[in-house]
mmCIF file of C-alpha atoms and ligand atoms in Angstrom:
data_model
loop_
_atom_site.group_PDB
_atom_site.id
_atom_site.type_symbol
_atom_site.label_atom_id
_atom_site.label_comp_id
_atom_site.label_asym_id
_atom_site.label_seq_id
_atom_site.Cartn_x
_atom_site.Cartn_y
_atom_site.Cartn_z
ATOM 1 C CA MET A 1 -13.386 -15.222 -19.911
ATOM 2 C CA ILE A 2 -10.934 -13.643 -17.505
ATOM 3 C CA LYS A 3 -10.079 -15.339 -14.247
ATOM 4 C CA ARG A 4 -10.163 -12.719 -11.506
ATOM 5 C CA SER A 5 -7.200 -14.332 -9.716
ATOM 6 C CA ASN A 6 -5.150 -14.501 -12.928
ATOM 7 C CA ILE A 7 -5.190 -10.859 -13.974
ATOM 8 C CA ASP A 8 -1.694 -9.633 -14.791
ATOM 9 C CA ASN A 9 -2.362 -6.228 -16.327
ATOM 10 C CA ILE A 10 -5.223 -3.950 -17.314
ATOM 11 C CA ILE A 11 -4.892 -1.092 -19.804
ATOM 12 C CA VAL A 12 -6.925 2.083 -19.255
ATOM 13 C CA ALA A 13 -7.318 4.617 -22.044
ATOM 14 C CA GLY A 14 -9.418 7.696 -22.640
ATOM 15 C CA LYS A 15 -9.274 11.275 -23.775
ATOM 16 C CA SER A 16 -7.393 13.712 -21.604
ATOM 17 C CA GLY A 17 -10.043 15.006 -19.185
ATOM 18 C CA ALA A 18 -12.432 12.053 -19.692
ATOM 19 C CA GLY A 19 -12.240 11.075 -16.035
ATOM 20 C CA LYS A 20 -9.783 8.173 -16.063
ATOM 21 C CA GLN A 21 -8.441 8.526 -12.541
ATOM 22 C CA PRO A 22 -11.576 7.576 -10.560
ATOM 23 C CA ARG A 23 -12.012 4.508 -12.819
ATOM 24 C CA ILE A 24 -8.370 3.546 -12.342
ATOM 25 C CA ASP A 25 -8.920 3.793 -8.585
ATOM 26 C CA VAL A 26 -11.796 1.304 -8.893
ATOM 27 C CA LEU A 27 -9.682 -1.160 -10.889
ATOM 28 C CA THR A 28 -6.616 -0.997 -8.635
ATOM 29 C CA GLY A 29 -8.836 -1.565 -5.590
ATOM 30 C CA GLU A 30 -11.012 -4.263 -7.099
ATOM 31 C CA PHE A 31 -8.181 -6.366 -8.531
ATOM 32 C CA SER A 32 -5.321 -5.501 -6.132
ATOM 33 C CA LEU A 33 -3.253 -3.877 -8.873
ATOM 34 C CA GLU A 34 -1.067 -0.790 -8.875
ATOM 35 C CA GLN A 35 -1.233 2.184 -11.199
ATOM 36 C CA LEU A 36 1.623 2.629 -13.648
ATOM 37 C CA SER A 37 1.414 6.079 -15.255
ATOM 38 C CA THR A 38 3.614 7.239 -18.085
ATOM 39 C CA GLY A 39 3.873 10.620 -16.383
ATOM 40 C CA ASN A 40 5.427 9.013 -13.308
ATOM 41 C CA ILE A 41 7.840 7.003 -15.437
ATOM 42 C CA PHE A 42 9.092 10.159 -17.152
ATOM 43 C CA ARG A 43 9.385 11.971 -13.828
ATOM 44 C CA GLU A 44 11.332 9.043 -12.363
ATOM 45 C CA TYR A 45 14.036 8.870 -15.038
ATOM 46 C CA MET A 46 14.252 12.593 -15.695
ATOM 47 C CA GLY A 47 14.633 12.883 -11.919
ATOM 48 C CA GLN A 48 17.457 10.337 -12.015
ATOM 49 C CA PHE A 49 19.172 12.434 -14.651
ATOM 50 C CA ASP A 50 18.736 15.636 -12.614
ATOM 51 C CA ALA A 51 20.098 13.845 -9.550
ATOM 52 C CA SER A 52 23.226 12.844 -11.482
ATOM 53 C CA GLY A 53 24.294 16.476 -11.241
ATOM 54 C CA TYR A 54 25.314 16.685 -14.905
ATOM 55 C CA LYS A 55 25.298 20.343 -15.907
ATOM 56 C CA GLY A 56 26.550 20.142 -19.502
ATOM 57 C CA GLU A 57 24.538 21.016 -22.591
ATOM 58 C CA ILE A 58 22.382 17.941 -23.277
ATOM 59 C CA SER A 59 21.528 18.883 -26.867
ATOM 60 C CA GLN A 60 25.142 18.010 -27.790
ATOM 61 C CA PHE A 61 24.161 14.337 -27.665
ATOM 62 C CA PHE A 62 21.606 14.609 -30.471
ATOM 63 C CA ASP A 63 22.656 12.755 -33.620
ATOM 64 C CA ASP A 64 20.079 13.044 -36.376
ATOM 65 C CA SER A 65 21.757 10.336 -38.435
ATOM 66 C CA ALA A 66 21.280 7.682 -35.719
ATOM 67 C CA PRO A 67 17.981 5.742 -35.512
ATOM 68 C CA SER A 68 17.591 6.684 -31.849
ATOM 69 C CA GLY A 69 18.370 10.323 -32.643
ATOM 70 C CA PHE A 70 21.296 10.237 -30.212
ATOM 71 C CA VAL A 71 24.964 9.353 -30.147
ATOM 72 C CA PRO A 72 25.678 5.861 -28.690
ATOM 73 C CA ASP A 73 24.791 5.378 -25.006
ATOM 74 C CA GLY A 74 28.431 4.681 -24.128
ATOM 75 C CA GLU A 75 29.433 8.154 -25.236
ATOM 76 C CA ILE A 76 26.721 9.775 -23.148
ATOM 77 C CA GLU A 77 27.654 7.665 -20.123
ATOM 78 C CA ASP A 78 31.324 8.563 -20.469
ATOM 79 C CA ALA A 79 30.516 12.259 -20.567
ATOM 80 C CA ILE A 80 28.318 11.985 -17.444
ATOM 81 C CA ARG A 81 30.907 9.926 -15.567
ATOM 82 C CA LYS A 82 33.671 12.339 -16.453
ATOM 83 C CA ALA A 83 31.679 15.403 -15.379
ATOM 84 C CA THR A 84 30.119 14.002 -12.211
ATOM 85 C CA GLY A 85 32.255 11.056 -11.084
ATOM 86 C CA ALA A 86 29.109 8.893 -11.201
ATOM 87 C CA GLU A 87 29.591 5.140 -10.931
ATOM 88 C CA GLY A 88 27.466 2.059 -11.515
ATOM 89 C CA ASP A 89 24.566 1.555 -13.886
ATOM 90 C CA LEU A 90 23.686 4.779 -15.678
ATOM 91 C CA SER A 91 21.090 3.395 -18.077
ATOM 92 C CA GLY A 92 18.211 5.117 -16.285
ATOM 93 C CA VAL A 93 20.121 8.395 -16.208
ATOM 94 C CA VAL A 94 20.819 8.152 -19.949
ATOM 95 C CA LEU A 95 17.154 7.478 -20.708
ATOM 96 C CA GLY A 96 16.164 10.428 -18.559
ATOM 97 C CA LEU A 97 18.611 12.630 -20.433
ATOM 98 C CA LYS A 98 17.181 11.549 -23.790
ATOM 99 C CA ALA A 99 13.599 12.237 -22.695
ATOM 100 C CA LYS A 100 14.583 15.608 -21.296
ATOM 101 C CA ALA A 101 16.619 16.603 -24.364
ATOM 102 C CA ASN A 102 13.598 16.001 -26.606
ATOM 103 C CA ILE A 103 11.170 17.793 -24.314
ATOM 104 C CA ASN A 104 13.516 20.768 -23.844
ATOM 105 C CA ALA A 105 13.867 21.007 -27.630
ATOM 106 C CA GLY A 106 10.067 21.057 -27.975
ATOM 107 C CA LYS A 107 10.062 17.706 -29.787
ATOM 108 C CA PHE A 108 7.847 14.684 -29.307
ATOM 109 C CA VAL A 109 9.661 11.965 -27.403
ATOM 110 C CA PRO A 110 10.157 9.193 -30.008
ATOM 111 C CA ASP A 111 8.415 5.863 -29.400
ATOM 112 C CA THR A 112 11.740 4.063 -29.106
ATOM 113 C CA ILE A 113 12.638 6.166 -26.070
ATOM 114 C CA THR A 114 9.182 6.013 -24.503
ATOM 115 C CA ASN A 115 9.199 2.235 -24.998
ATOM 116 C CA ALA A 116 12.626 1.908 -23.386
ATOM 117 C CA LEU A 117 11.556 4.041 -20.410
ATOM 118 C CA PHE A 118 8.376 2.028 -20.036
ATOM 119 C CA GLU A 119 10.176 -1.317 -20.227
ATOM 120 C CA LYS A 120 12.778 -0.283 -17.679
ATOM 121 C CA PHE A 121 10.126 0.718 -15.160
ATOM 122 C CA PHE A 122 7.789 -2.185 -15.968
ATOM 123 C CA SER A 123 10.635 -4.670 -15.383
ATOM 124 C CA ARG A 124 10.818 -3.557 -11.744
ATOM 125 C CA THR A 125 7.276 -4.825 -11.228
ATOM 126 C CA GLY A 126 7.998 -8.193 -12.807
ATOM 127 C CA TYR A 127 5.905 -7.016 -15.764
ATOM 128 C CA LYS A 128 2.644 -7.508 -13.930
ATOM 129 C CA GLY A 129 0.209 -6.351 -11.313
ATOM 130 C CA MET A 130 -0.365 -3.046 -13.062
ATOM 131 C CA VAL A 131 -3.084 -0.813 -14.396
ATOM 132 C CA LEU A 132 -1.332 0.835 -17.326
ATOM 133 C CA ASP A 133 -2.266 4.491 -17.621
ATOM 134 C CA GLY A 134 -1.023 6.498 -20.603
ATOM 135 C CA PHE A 135 0.713 3.575 -22.267
ATOM 136 C CA PRO A 136 0.463 2.533 -25.036
ATOM 137 C CA ARG A 137 -0.367 5.843 -26.708
ATOM 138 C CA THR A 138 0.633 5.013 -30.315
ATOM 139 C CA ALA A 139 0.338 2.012 -32.627
ATOM 140 C CA GLU A 140 4.070 1.387 -32.349
ATOM 141 C CA GLN A 141 3.907 1.420 -28.546
ATOM 142 C CA ALA A 142 0.955 -0.988 -28.657
ATOM 143 C CA GLN A 143 2.873 -3.492 -30.769
ATOM 144 C CA PHE A 144 5.875 -3.114 -28.474
ATOM 145 C CA LEU A 145 3.709 -3.891 -25.437
ATOM 146 C CA ILE A 146 2.201 -6.973 -27.102
ATOM 147 C CA ASP A 147 5.661 -8.289 -28.017
ATOM 148 C CA LEU A 148 7.080 -7.495 -24.576
ATOM 149 C CA SER A 149 4.265 -9.276 -22.748
ATOM 150 C CA LYS A 150 4.718 -12.365 -24.932
ATOM 151 C CA GLU A 151 8.459 -12.336 -24.347
ATOM 152 C CA LYS A 152 8.010 -12.061 -20.582
ATOM 153 C CA GLY A 153 5.149 -14.549 -20.397
ATOM 154 C CA VAL A 154 2.629 -12.175 -18.848
ATOM 155 C CA SER A 155 -0.851 -11.319 -20.011
ATOM 156 C CA LEU A 156 -2.656 -8.131 -21.007
ATOM 157 C CA ASP A 157 -6.066 -9.069 -19.766
ATOM 158 C CA LEU A 158 -8.414 -6.202 -20.412
ATOM 159 C CA ILE A 159 -8.750 -2.762 -21.983
ATOM 160 C CA VAL A 160 -10.969 -0.252 -20.206
ATOM 161 C CA LEU A 161 -11.901 2.720 -22.378
ATOM 162 C CA VAL A 162 -13.261 5.682 -20.440
ATOM 163 C CA GLU A 163 -15.625 7.478 -22.792
ATOM 164 C CA ASN A 164 -16.724 11.079 -22.607
ATOM 165 C CA GLU A 165 -17.963 13.544 -25.214
ATOM 166 C CA ASP A 166 -15.525 16.089 -26.605
ATOM 167 C CA ASP A 167 -17.704 19.106 -25.860
ATOM 168 C CA LEU A 168 -18.271 18.002 -22.282
ATOM 169 C CA ILE A 169 -14.540 17.600 -21.778
ATOM 170 C CA VAL A 170 -13.867 21.035 -23.256
ATOM 171 C CA GLY A 171 -16.538 22.600 -21.010
ATOM 172 C CA ARG A 172 -15.205 20.918 -17.899
ATOM 173 C CA THR A 173 -11.594 21.701 -18.640
ATOM 174 C CA VAL A 174 -11.782 25.350 -19.726
ATOM 175 C CA GLY A 175 -13.625 26.151 -16.494
ATOM 176 C CA ARG A 176 -10.927 24.633 -14.309
ATOM 177 C CA ARG A 177 -8.998 26.992 -12.029
ATOM 178 C CA LEU A 178 -6.082 26.302 -9.746
ATOM 179 C CA CYS A 179 -4.935 28.189 -6.702
ATOM 180 C CA SER A 180 -1.554 29.638 -7.592
ATOM 181 C CA ASP A 181 -0.407 29.236 -3.980
ATOM 182 C CA CYS A 182 -1.697 25.885 -2.701
ATOM 183 C CA GLY A 183 -2.753 24.177 -5.950
ATOM 184 C CA LYS A 184 -6.351 23.488 -4.869
ATOM 185 C CA VAL A 185 -8.576 22.848 -7.898
ATOM 186 C CA TYR A 186 -11.815 24.736 -8.547
ATOM 187 C CA HIS A 187 -14.263 25.035 -11.422
ATOM 188 C CA ILE A 188 -15.928 28.337 -12.283
ATOM 189 C CA GLU A 189 -19.294 26.607 -12.721
ATOM 190 C CA PHE A 190 -19.293 23.254 -10.920
ATOM 191 C CA LYS A 191 -17.025 23.990 -7.971
ATOM 192 C CA PRO A 192 -16.481 27.740 -7.675
ATOM 193 C CA SER A 193 -14.653 29.452 -4.844
ATOM 194 C CA LYS A 194 -16.673 32.038 -2.909
ATOM 195 C CA ASP A 195 -15.660 34.977 -5.115
ATOM 196 C CA ASN A 196 -14.407 32.957 -8.111
ATOM 197 C CA VAL A 197 -11.137 34.930 -7.936
ATOM 198 C CA HIS A 198 -9.414 33.794 -4.760
ATOM 199 C CA CYS A 199 -8.844 30.423 -3.071
ATOM 200 C CA ASP A 200 -11.233 29.702 -0.171
ATOM 201 C CA LYS A 201 -8.539 27.825 1.688
ATOM 202 C CA CYS A 202 -5.548 30.166 1.537
ATOM 203 C CA GLY A 203 -6.693 33.341 -0.261
ATOM 204 C CA GLY A 204 -4.278 32.763 -3.165
ATOM 205 C CA LYS A 205 -5.197 33.994 -6.617
ATOM 206 C CA LEU A 206 -6.910 31.474 -8.916
ATOM 207 C CA LYS A 207 -5.427 30.891 -12.355
ATOM 208 C CA GLN A 208 -6.092 28.863 -15.461
ATOM 209 C CA ARG A 209 -3.396 26.414 -16.548
ATOM 210 C CA SER A 210 -1.989 27.312 -19.962
ATOM 211 C CA ASP A 211 -2.885 23.753 -21.082
ATOM 212 C CA ASP A 212 -6.551 24.283 -20.229
ATOM 213 C CA VAL A 213 -7.480 26.689 -23.021
ATOM 214 C CA GLU A 214 -9.792 25.469 -25.748
ATOM 215 C CA ASP A 215 -7.372 25.076 -28.666
ATOM 216 C CA ARG A 216 -4.913 23.129 -26.504
ATOM 217 C CA ILE A 217 -7.714 20.864 -25.293
ATOM 218 C CA ARG A 218 -8.984 20.329 -28.863
ATOM 219 C CA SER A 219 -5.510 19.429 -30.065
ATOM 220 C CA ARG A 220 -5.138 16.869 -27.237
ATOM 221 C CA LEU A 221 -8.501 15.408 -28.324
ATOM 222 C CA GLN A 222 -7.320 15.227 -31.932
ATOM 223 C CA GLU A 223 -4.188 13.438 -30.800
ATOM 224 C CA PHE A 224 -6.366 10.882 -29.051
ATOM 225 C CA TYR A 225 -8.224 10.143 -32.305
ATOM 226 C CA ASP A 226 -5.040 10.093 -34.387
ATOM 227 C CA LYS A 227 -2.801 8.046 -32.108
ATOM 228 C CA VAL A 228 -4.549 6.364 -29.179
ATOM 229 C CA VAL A 229 -7.536 4.986 -31.080
ATOM 230 C CA PRO A 230 -5.288 3.090 -33.556
ATOM 231 C CA ALA A 231 -3.191 1.860 -30.612
ATOM 232 C CA MET A 232 -6.268 0.382 -28.926
ATOM 233 C CA LYS A 233 -7.344 -1.191 -32.214
ATOM 234 C CA ILE A 234 -4.057 -3.079 -32.406
ATOM 235 C CA LEU A 235 -4.507 -4.371 -28.861
ATOM 236 C CA GLU A 236 -8.069 -5.474 -29.641
ATOM 237 C CA GLU A 237 -6.935 -7.201 -32.824
ATOM 238 C CA ALA A 238 -4.408 -9.088 -30.727
ATOM 239 C CA GLY A 239 -7.369 -10.581 -28.875
ATOM 240 C CA ILE A 240 -7.453 -8.445 -25.734
ATOM 241 C CA PRO A 241 -11.075 -7.895 -24.633
ATOM 242 C CA SER A 242 -12.209 -4.322 -24.165
ATOM 243 C CA VAL A 243 -15.061 -2.581 -22.407
ATOM 244 C CA VAL A 244 -16.308 0.987 -22.620
ATOM 245 C CA VAL A 245 -17.029 2.784 -19.356
ATOM 246 C CA ASN A 246 -19.046 5.993 -19.121
ATOM 247 C CA GLY A 247 -16.883 8.867 -17.904
ATOM 248 C CA ASN A 248 -19.841 11.154 -17.342
ATOM 249 C CA LEU A 249 -22.083 10.109 -14.462
ATOM 250 C CA GLU A 250 -25.149 12.116 -13.577
ATOM 251 C CA VAL A 251 -24.436 11.708 -9.893
ATOM 252 C CA PHE A 252 -20.768 11.330 -9.153
ATOM 253 C CA THR A 253 -20.229 9.199 -6.067
ATOM 254 C CA GLU A 254 -17.586 6.618 -5.334
ATOM 255 C CA GLU A 255 -20.219 3.881 -5.389
ATOM 256 C CA ASN A 256 -21.662 5.043 -8.721
ATOM 257 C CA VAL A 257 -18.222 5.073 -10.302
ATOM 258 C CA ARG A 258 -17.495 1.615 -8.953
ATOM 259 C CA ARG A 259 -20.793 0.268 -10.217
ATOM 260 C CA SER A 260 -20.411 1.829 -13.681
ATOM 261 C CA VAL A 261 -17.004 0.184 -14.077
ATOM 262 C CA MET A 262 -17.900 -3.220 -12.652
ATOM 263 C CA GLU A 263 -21.166 -3.498 -14.598
ATOM 264 C CA GLN A 264 -19.030 -3.568 -17.737
ATOM 265 C CA VAL A 265 -16.187 -5.705 -16.416
ATOM 266 C CA GLN A 266 -18.169 -8.295 -14.441
ATOM 267 C CA PRO A 267 -19.648 -10.135 -17.467
ATOM 268 C CA LEU A 268 -16.105 -10.891 -18.672
ATOM 269 C CA LEU A 269 -15.030 -12.406 -15.354
ATOM 270 C CA ASP A 270 -15.048 -16.088 -14.683
ATOM 271 C CA GLU A 271 -15.055 -15.968 -10.886
HETATM 272 ZN ZN1 ZN B 1 -4.995 28.115 -2.104
#
């Protein structure tokens, strides 16, 4: 059983487009936790790198013979200090550079770098009080998280899997349209604008994100099966309880979402 007052961290996982965010909102509210998203962590440290003002070619720091794929951190720091006059701790800037160098080169960011970024950000929270969103996403990241939580003496209390069928996700996502001026989100079937071409709010032209086409969506789904499912299995095998929450409600209201989450979680709570 989980003591409501003793919850350190909850992990939320689900396919891209399954409807994680409303369920995360329920969990953060219900248990007074904060959301920790991998996307925000990457933005934070890549932002720190951008703010350093370093304008040199970052691919020069790749070193394929090193386990990290990069030359030693000291060398990178020296180059940044020399070019920008930066002082103090540059570890976040270096991590941001490494993430950015991989992304710019069209490569996957290696687990070692994602883990380091995650740990750096997680340490600021005291390693607790979080709903983890987007981490862990691979088996290696899952093992890292288990080891880190043991080392820091905090618990991983619960896994919440938001489930939704592949075809439903594809249907919902391919129909999504964004206003190219104000960013408002529409759906050609479920939430169309008046003429399905322009934004009702500002008149901007609606567009489809390049990520929202069917083969991109299917490949994100495949990645979920290949990487995230094994990651969750490792967490479960480590003894972390998990529940499955329906990501597809017939009537979507805040109360229905809350109820669908808490119906699953409540039986595990020892109030
Ligand atoms: Zn608009």
